[in-house]
Amino acid sequence: MNIADYKGGVWVFAEQRDGVLQKVSLELVGKGTEIAKKLDTKVVAVLLGENIKSLADELVAHGADEVLVCESPLLKDFTTDGYTKVICDLVNEKKPEVFLVGASFIGRDLGPRIAGRLKTGLTADCTGLDIDAEGGYLLATRPAFGGNLIATIVCENHRPQMATVRPGVFDKLPESDRKGEIVDVEVALTESDIRTKVIEKVKVERNVADISEANFIVAGGRGIGSAEGFELLKELADVLGGEIAGSRAAIEKGWIDKELQVGQTGKTVKPTIYIAVGISGAIQHTSGMADSEYIIAINKDESAPIMKLADLALVGDYKNVVKELIEQVKAKKMED
């Protein structure tokens, strides 16, 4: 491998489902523009599917300089074999320097398969990306050893440099009327290239909020003590117009749904206000909410790590504090 040949830009896998671009793809396009600027190159979005070319304009509007549109009836439904072959063919032809993939269910399947096929490295589940000023390497940062360490990983000897990135870590760029190049790719793919066949897709309807979109979050931890305790948190979240969430301890005890978990093994959130109730503040949790604009911690232990991270730390029995907050918010709304 001649690393010098890999100057084809910063690529982003533009994941779409049923003709809708996933938010993490737009977030990565936005971050890709920052990385591409440091490498003096372009951002290229790779879009696969059937009848999805119209999505290319949205990718350009959010920062992509070029969109490679790969359309085929065989790409209508995601298959690891089909997507891997098409993308690897493109990488071998155009030789990108960096390739970013969202750490969604699809991305966590696809990213490692592509890296294995291309014989390159991949840093999984990243929470930070940057470029080394001297060597021009991608600096991929992720929690390690159960979240007790933050590791920055470099892939010096292989290309492209790959990473999967958690949804919600980066912000997407505001939509603009910028122009970009949209390229129709001739897809060389046959049914024999795909070892699996999608027979039916069954969507499970779940009445669970997307906490990554919430402006107000009330999160509970082990200190809540029971599933019933979350009813009080839900009342506070409702009067604030927000959502409830929880730490890993709360999810493991079955008090709330796994989709509401914040932290290293959950979701990354950036609400306007994050209220942490009965949460100790281990790095496994705080890594997913530390970028919140304003953090309020409620804990009976004034020495808990979360109290040092918080902008406002309230010491006391969470039931009394939360009930008082609910009354105060209701009273304020009545005044307004």
mmCIF file of N, CA, C and O in Angstrom, residues 121-188:
data_model
loop_
_atom_site.group_PDB
_atom_site.id
_atom_site.type_symbol
_atom_site.label_atom_id
_atom_site.label_comp_id
_atom_site.label_asym_id
_atom_site.label_seq_id
_atom_site.Cartn_x
_atom_site.Cartn_y
_atom_site.Cartn_z
ATOM 1 N N GLY A 121 -7.264 -0.147 9.566
ATOM 2 C CA GLY A 121 -7.719 -0.093 10.948
ATOM 3 C C GLY A 121 -9.009 0.694 11.085
ATOM 4 O O GLY A 121 -9.365 1.496 10.216
ATOM 5 N N LEU A 122 -9.712 0.445 12.199
ATOM 6 C CA LEU A 122 -10.935 1.179 12.484
ATOM 7 C C LEU A 122 -11.025 1.426 13.987
ATOM 8 O O LEU A 122 -10.870 0.488 14.777
ATOM 9 N N THR A 123 -11.251 2.668 14.364
ATOM 10 C CA THR A 123 -11.486 2.997 15.769
ATOM 11 C C THR A 123 -12.985 3.112 15.965
ATOM 12 O O THR A 123 -13.639 3.933 15.321
ATOM 13 N N ALA A 124 -13.528 2.286 16.862
ATOM 14 C CA ALA A 124 -14.980 2.179 17.001
ATOM 15 C C ALA A 124 -15.531 3.063 18.099
ATOM 16 O O ALA A 124 -14.873 3.334 19.103
ATOM 17 N N ASP A 125 -16.770 3.533 17.876
ATOM 18 C CA ASP A 125 -17.540 4.238 18.899
ATOM 19 C C ASP A 125 -16.827 5.485 19.406
ATOM 20 O O ASP A 125 -16.724 5.720 20.613
ATOM 21 N N CYS A 126 -16.355 6.295 18.496
ATOM 22 C CA CYS A 126 -15.558 7.473 18.865
ATOM 23 C C CYS A 126 -16.422 8.591 19.448
ATOM 24 O O CYS A 126 -17.586 8.761 19.090
ATOM 25 N N THR A 127 -15.811 9.352 20.322
ATOM 26 C CA THR A 127 -16.462 10.531 20.897
ATOM 27 C C THR A 127 -15.705 11.809 20.545
ATOM 28 O O THR A 127 -16.098 12.897 20.966
ATOM 29 N N GLY A 128 -14.632 11.679 19.784
ATOM 30 C CA GLY A 128 -13.858 12.848 19.367
ATOM 31 C C GLY A 128 -13.009 12.544 18.157
ATOM 32 O O GLY A 128 -12.506 11.423 18.020
ATOM 33 N N LEU A 129 -12.837 13.529 17.269
ATOM 34 C CA LEU A 129 -12.006 13.389 16.076
ATOM 35 C C LEU A 129 -11.206 14.667 15.883
ATOM 36 O O LEU A 129 -11.716 15.769 16.092
ATOM 37 N N ASP A 130 -9.954 14.512 15.461
ATOM 38 C CA ASP A 130 -9.125 15.676 15.153
ATOM 39 C C ASP A 130 -8.026 15.223 14.195
ATOM 40 O O ASP A 130 -7.926 14.041 13.860
ATOM 41 N N ILE A 131 -7.208 16.157 13.770
ATOM 42 C CA ILE A 131 -6.091 15.862 12.873
ATOM 43 C C ILE A 131 -4.791 16.272 13.535
ATOM 44 O O ILE A 131 -4.671 17.377 14.080
ATOM 45 N N ASP A 132 -3.809 15.370 13.528
ATOM 46 C CA ASP A 132 -2.483 15.664 14.057
ATOM 47 C C ASP A 132 -1.805 16.697 13.164
ATOM 48 O O ASP A 132 -1.688 16.507 11.946
ATOM 49 N N ALA A 133 -1.370 17.793 13.752
ATOM 50 C CA ALA A 133 -0.824 18.901 12.971
ATOM 51 C C ALA A 133 0.445 18.531 12.223
ATOM 52 O O ALA A 133 0.703 19.022 11.121
ATOM 53 N N GLU A 134 1.272 17.652 12.791
ATOM 54 C CA GLU A 134 2.545 17.308 12.159
ATOM 55 C C GLU A 134 2.402 16.203 11.104
ATOM 56 O O GLU A 134 2.825 16.370 9.968
ATOM 57 N N GLY A 135 1.813 15.087 11.492
ATOM 58 C CA GLY A 135 1.744 13.960 10.568
ATOM 59 C C GLY A 135 0.516 13.930 9.695
ATOM 60 O O GLY A 135 0.455 13.159 8.725
ATOM 61 N N GLY A 136 -0.496 14.751 10.014
ATOM 62 C CA GLY A 136 -1.724 14.736 9.245
ATOM 63 C C GLY A 136 -2.574 13.504 9.501
ATOM 64 O O GLY A 136 -3.453 13.169 8.709
ATOM 65 N N TYR A 137 -2.325 12.816 10.630
ATOM 66 C CA TYR A 137 -3.081 11.607 10.948
ATOM 67 C C TYR A 137 -4.426 11.958 11.578
ATOM 68 O O TYR A 137 -4.574 12.973 12.257
ATOM 69 N N LEU A 138 -5.389 11.068 11.384
ATOM 70 C CA LEU A 138 -6.660 11.191 12.071
ATOM 71 C C LEU A 138 -6.467 10.768 13.527
ATOM 72 O O LEU A 138 -5.960 9.682 13.810
ATOM 73 N N LEU A 139 -6.849 11.634 14.446
ATOM 74 C CA LEU A 139 -6.791 11.325 15.880
ATOM 75 C C LEU A 139 -8.196 10.946 16.316
ATOM 76 O O LEU A 139 -9.084 11.800 16.423
ATOM 77 N N ALA A 140 -8.399 9.666 16.548
ATOM 78 C CA ALA A 140 -9.723 9.160 16.901
ATOM 79 C C ALA A 140 -9.763 8.853 18.392
ATOM 80 O O ALA A 140 -8.999 8.023 18.885
ATOM 81 N N THR A 141 -10.654 9.514 19.110
ATOM 82 C CA THR A 141 -10.722 9.390 20.561
ATOM 83 C C THR A 141 -11.958 8.602 20.973
ATOM 84 O O THR A 141 -13.055 8.840 20.463
ATOM 85 N N ARG A 142 -11.752 7.665 21.906
ATOM 86 C CA ARG A 142 -12.864 6.864 22.404
ATOM 87 C C ARG A 142 -12.588 6.440 23.846
ATOM 88 O O ARG A 142 -11.430 6.361 24.272
ATOM 89 N N PRO A 143 -13.652 6.164 24.622
ATOM 90 C CA PRO A 143 -13.445 5.632 25.976
ATOM 91 C C PRO A 143 -12.845 4.233 25.901
ATOM 92 O O PRO A 143 -13.147 3.459 24.989
ATOM 93 N N ALA A 144 -11.990 3.895 26.861
ATOM 94 C CA ALA A 144 -11.360 2.571 26.896
ATOM 95 C C ALA A 144 -11.374 2.046 28.325
ATOM 96 O O ALA A 144 -11.557 2.800 29.281
ATOM 97 N N PHE A 145 -11.167 0.734 28.459
ATOM 98 C CA PHE A 145 -11.131 0.074 29.767
ATOM 99 C C PHE A 145 -12.347 0.441 30.617
ATOM 100 O O PHE A 145 -12.227 0.920 31.740
ATOM 101 N N GLY A 146 -13.522 0.206 30.022
ATOM 102 C CA GLY A 146 -14.757 0.450 30.757
ATOM 103 C C GLY A 146 -15.038 1.908 31.034
ATOM 104 O O GLY A 146 -15.805 2.238 31.925
ATOM 105 N N GLY A 147 -14.419 2.793 30.258
ATOM 106 C CA GLY A 147 -14.635 4.215 30.442
ATOM 107 C C GLY A 147 -13.700 4.856 31.439
ATOM 108 O O GLY A 147 -13.789 6.048 31.707
ATOM 109 N N ASN A 148 -12.782 4.073 31.999
ATOM 110 C CA ASN A 148 -11.846 4.626 32.986
ATOM 111 C C ASN A 148 -10.708 5.409 32.342
ATOM 112 O O ASN A 148 -10.016 6.165 33.013
ATOM 113 N N LEU A 149 -10.506 5.212 31.062
ATOM 114 C CA LEU A 149 -9.490 5.946 30.313
ATOM 115 C C LEU A 149 -10.093 6.467 29.013
ATOM 116 O O LEU A 149 -11.045 5.890 28.485
ATOM 117 N N ILE A 150 -9.527 7.536 28.503
ATOM 118 C CA ILE A 150 -9.884 8.043 27.182
ATOM 119 C C ILE A 150 -8.672 7.834 26.291
ATOM 120 O O ILE A 150 -7.591 8.364 26.552
ATOM 121 N N ALA A 151 -8.831 7.025 25.259
ATOM 122 C CA ALA A 151 -7.710 6.684 24.371
ATOM 123 C C ALA A 151 -7.827 7.428 23.046
ATOM 124 O O ALA A 151 -8.917 7.549 22.491
ATOM 125 N N THR A 152 -6.708 7.939 22.568
ATOM 126 C CA THR A 152 -6.639 8.536 21.237
ATOM 127 C C THR A 152 -5.818 7.613 20.348
ATOM 128 O O THR A 152 -4.658 7.318 20.646
ATOM 129 N N ILE A 153 -6.427 7.142 19.278
ATOM 130 C CA ILE A 153 -5.844 6.095 18.439
ATOM 131 C C ILE A 153 -5.495 6.649 17.065
ATOM 132 O O ILE A 153 -6.253 7.417 16.469
ATOM 133 N N VAL A 154 -4.343 6.237 16.570
ATOM 134 C CA VAL A 154 -3.843 6.682 15.265
ATOM 135 C C VAL A 154 -3.580 5.463 14.379
ATOM 136 O O VAL A 154 -3.049 4.454 14.851
ATOM 137 N N CYS A 155 -3.967 5.558 13.134
ATOM 138 C CA CYS A 155 -3.699 4.503 12.157
ATOM 139 C C CYS A 155 -2.641 5.040 11.191
ATOM 140 O O CYS A 155 -2.970 5.704 10.202
ATOM 141 N N GLU A 156 -1.378 4.777 11.471
ATOM 142 C CA GLU A 156 -0.291 5.397 10.715
ATOM 143 C C GLU A 156 0.007 4.700 9.387
ATOM 144 O O GLU A 156 0.361 5.361 8.401
ATOM 145 N N ASN A 157 -0.128 3.378 9.350
ATOM 146 C CA ASN A 157 0.437 2.621 8.234
ATOM 147 C C ASN A 157 -0.570 2.078 7.237
ATOM 148 O O ASN A 157 -0.189 1.365 6.304
ATOM 149 N N HIS A 158 -1.841 2.388 7.429
ATOM 150 C CA HIS A 158 -2.852 1.862 6.515
ATOM 151 C C HIS A 158 -3.855 2.954 6.167
ATOM 152 O O HIS A 158 -4.054 3.907 6.912
ATOM 153 N N ARG A 159 -4.487 2.806 5.010
ATOM 154 C CA ARG A 159 -5.486 3.755 4.541
ATOM 155 C C ARG A 159 -6.646 3.001 3.905
ATOM 156 O O ARG A 159 -6.440 1.921 3.356
ATOM 157 N N PRO A 160 -7.846 3.599 3.979
ATOM 158 C CA PRO A 160 -8.167 4.868 4.634
ATOM 159 C C PRO A 160 -8.188 4.724 6.157
ATOM 160 O O PRO A 160 -8.311 3.620 6.680
ATOM 161 N N GLN A 161 -8.057 5.854 6.837
ATOM 162 C CA GLN A 161 -8.179 5.864 8.286
ATOM 163 C C GLN A 161 -9.682 5.879 8.603
ATOM 164 O O GLN A 161 -10.399 6.767 8.167
ATOM 165 N N MET A 162 -10.141 4.886 9.360
ATOM 166 C CA MET A 162 -11.578 4.726 9.559
ATOM 167 C C MET A 162 -11.987 4.874 11.016
ATOM 168 O O MET A 162 -11.232 4.534 11.929
ATOM 169 N N ALA A 163 -13.202 5.359 11.200
ATOM 170 C CA ALA A 163 -13.759 5.481 12.543
ATOM 171 C C ALA A 163 -15.273 5.415 12.462
ATOM 172 O O ALA A 163 -15.876 5.906 11.508
ATOM 173 N N THR A 164 -15.874 4.771 13.456
ATOM 174 C CA THR A 164 -17.317 4.906 13.642
ATOM 175 C C THR A 164 -17.529 5.884 14.790
ATOM 176 O O THR A 164 -16.763 5.905 15.754
ATOM 177 N N VAL A 165 -18.562 6.712 14.665
ATOM 178 C CA VAL A 165 -18.772 7.812 15.610
ATOM 179 C C VAL A 165 -20.197 7.777 16.145
ATOM 180 O O VAL A 165 -21.155 7.610 15.387
ATOM 181 N N ARG A 166 -20.313 7.965 17.431
ATOM 182 C CA ARG A 166 -21.622 7.946 18.066
ATOM 183 C C ARG A 166 -22.531 9.065 17.558
ATOM 184 O O ARG A 166 -22.092 10.198 17.382
ATOM 185 N N PRO A 167 -23.806 8.759 17.400
ATOM 186 C CA PRO A 167 -24.763 9.833 17.106
ATOM 187 C C PRO A 167 -24.810 10.829 18.255
ATOM 188 O O PRO A 167 -24.685 10.470 19.429
ATOM 189 N N GLY A 168 -24.990 12.104 17.920
ATOM 190 C CA GLY A 168 -25.135 13.140 18.928
ATOM 191 C C GLY A 168 -23.845 13.739 19.441
ATOM 192 O O GLY A 168 -23.886 14.696 20.210
ATOM 193 N N VAL A 169 -22.703 13.212 19.016
ATOM 194 C CA VAL A 169 -21.422 13.739 19.497
ATOM 195 C C VAL A 169 -21.118 15.090 18.861
ATOM 196 O O VAL A 169 -20.655 16.024 19.531
ATOM 197 N N PHE A 170 -21.372 15.210 17.562
ATOM 198 C CA PHE A 170 -21.073 16.446 16.845
ATOM 199 C C PHE A 170 -22.365 17.132 16.397
ATOM 200 O O PHE A 170 -23.423 16.506 16.329
ATOM 201 N N ASP A 171 -22.246 18.404 16.076
ATOM 202 C CA ASP A 171 -23.392 19.165 15.588
ATOM 203 C C ASP A 171 -23.373 19.202 14.065
ATOM 204 O O ASP A 171 -22.312 19.347 13.451
ATOM 205 N N LYS A 172 -24.549 19.080 13.462
ATOM 206 C CA LYS A 172 -24.613 19.241 12.014
ATOM 207 C C LYS A 172 -24.564 20.727 11.673
ATOM 208 O O LYS A 172 -24.968 21.581 12.481
ATOM 209 N N LEU A 173 -24.053 21.039 10.498
ATOM 210 C CA LEU A 173 -23.974 22.435 10.062
ATOM 211 C C LEU A 173 -25.358 22.929 9.663
ATOM 212 O O LEU A 173 -26.191 22.151 9.192
ATOM 213 N N PRO A 174 -25.624 24.214 9.844
ATOM 214 C CA PRO A 174 -26.905 24.767 9.388
ATOM 215 C C PRO A 174 -27.060 24.577 7.885
ATOM 216 O O PRO A 174 -26.080 24.632 7.129
ATOM 217 N N GLU A 175 -28.263 24.342 7.449
ATOM 218 C CA GLU A 175 -28.522 24.151 6.020
ATOM 219 C C GLU A 175 -28.260 25.449 5.268
ATOM 220 O O GLU A 175 -28.601 26.542 5.736
ATOM 221 N N SER A 176 -27.612 25.346 4.103
ATOM 222 C CA SER A 176 -27.288 26.533 3.311
ATOM 223 C C SER A 176 -27.588 26.260 1.836
ATOM 224 O O SER A 176 -27.944 25.149 1.451
ATOM 225 N N ASP A 177 -27.409 27.287 1.015
ATOM 226 C CA ASP A 177 -27.665 27.137 -0.421
ATOM 227 C C ASP A 177 -26.369 26.887 -1.193
ATOM 228 O O ASP A 177 -26.257 27.209 -2.364
ATOM 229 N N ARG A 178 -25.374 26.298 -0.512
ATOM 230 C CA ARG A 178 -24.087 26.032 -1.147
ATOM 231 C C ARG A 178 -24.239 25.020 -2.285
ATOM 232 O O ARG A 178 -25.208 24.274 -2.353
ATOM 233 N N LYS A 179 -23.254 25.005 -3.168
ATOM 234 C CA LYS A 179 -23.255 24.111 -4.320
ATOM 235 C C LYS A 179 -22.225 23.007 -4.130
ATOM 236 O O LYS A 179 -21.201 23.181 -3.465
ATOM 237 N N GLY A 180 -22.497 21.855 -4.726
ATOM 238 C CA GLY A 180 -21.572 20.733 -4.670
ATOM 239 C C GLY A 180 -21.729 19.865 -5.908
ATOM 240 O O GLY A 180 -22.656 20.051 -6.704
ATOM 241 N N GLU A 181 -20.840 18.918 -6.050
ATOM 242 C CA GLU A 181 -20.857 18.034 -7.213
ATOM 243 C C GLU A 181 -21.569 16.728 -6.849
ATOM 244 O O GLU A 181 -21.260 16.102 -5.838
ATOM 245 N N ILE A 182 -22.523 16.337 -7.680
ATOM 246 C CA ILE A 182 -23.260 15.090 -7.477
ATOM 247 C C ILE A 182 -22.890 14.135 -8.605
ATOM 248 O O ILE A 182 -23.083 14.444 -9.787
ATOM 249 N N VAL A 183 -22.319 12.987 -8.219
ATOM 250 C CA VAL A 183 -21.782 12.040 -9.204
ATOM 251 C C VAL A 183 -22.582 10.740 -9.163
ATOM 252 O O VAL A 183 -22.737 10.126 -8.102
ATOM 253 N N ASP A 184 -23.101 10.329 -10.324
ATOM 254 C CA ASP A 184 -23.784 9.041 -10.435
ATOM 255 C C ASP A 184 -22.738 7.951 -10.638
ATOM 256 O O ASP A 184 -21.965 7.987 -11.598
ATOM 257 N N VAL A 185 -22.727 6.988 -9.735
ATOM 258 C CA VAL A 185 -21.746 5.905 -9.794
ATOM 259 C C VAL A 185 -22.365 4.684 -10.474
ATOM 260 O O VAL A 185 -23.498 4.296 -10.160
ATOM 261 N N GLU A 186 -21.638 4.094 -11.389
ATOM 262 C CA GLU A 186 -22.093 2.861 -12.020
ATOM 263 C C GLU A 186 -21.814 1.707 -11.064
ATOM 264 O O GLU A 186 -20.666 1.392 -10.763
ATOM 265 N N VAL A 187 -22.881 1.094 -10.577
ATOM 266 C CA VAL A 187 -22.770 0.052 -9.557
ATOM 267 C C VAL A 187 -22.573 -1.315 -10.210
ATOM 268 O O VAL A 187 -23.402 -1.754 -11.004
ATOM 269 N N ALA A 188 -21.462 -1.963 -9.871
ATOM 270 C CA ALA A 188 -21.181 -3.318 -10.359
ATOM 271 C C ALA A 188 -21.549 -4.304 -9.259
ATOM 272 O O ALA A 188 -20.726 -4.648 -8.405
#
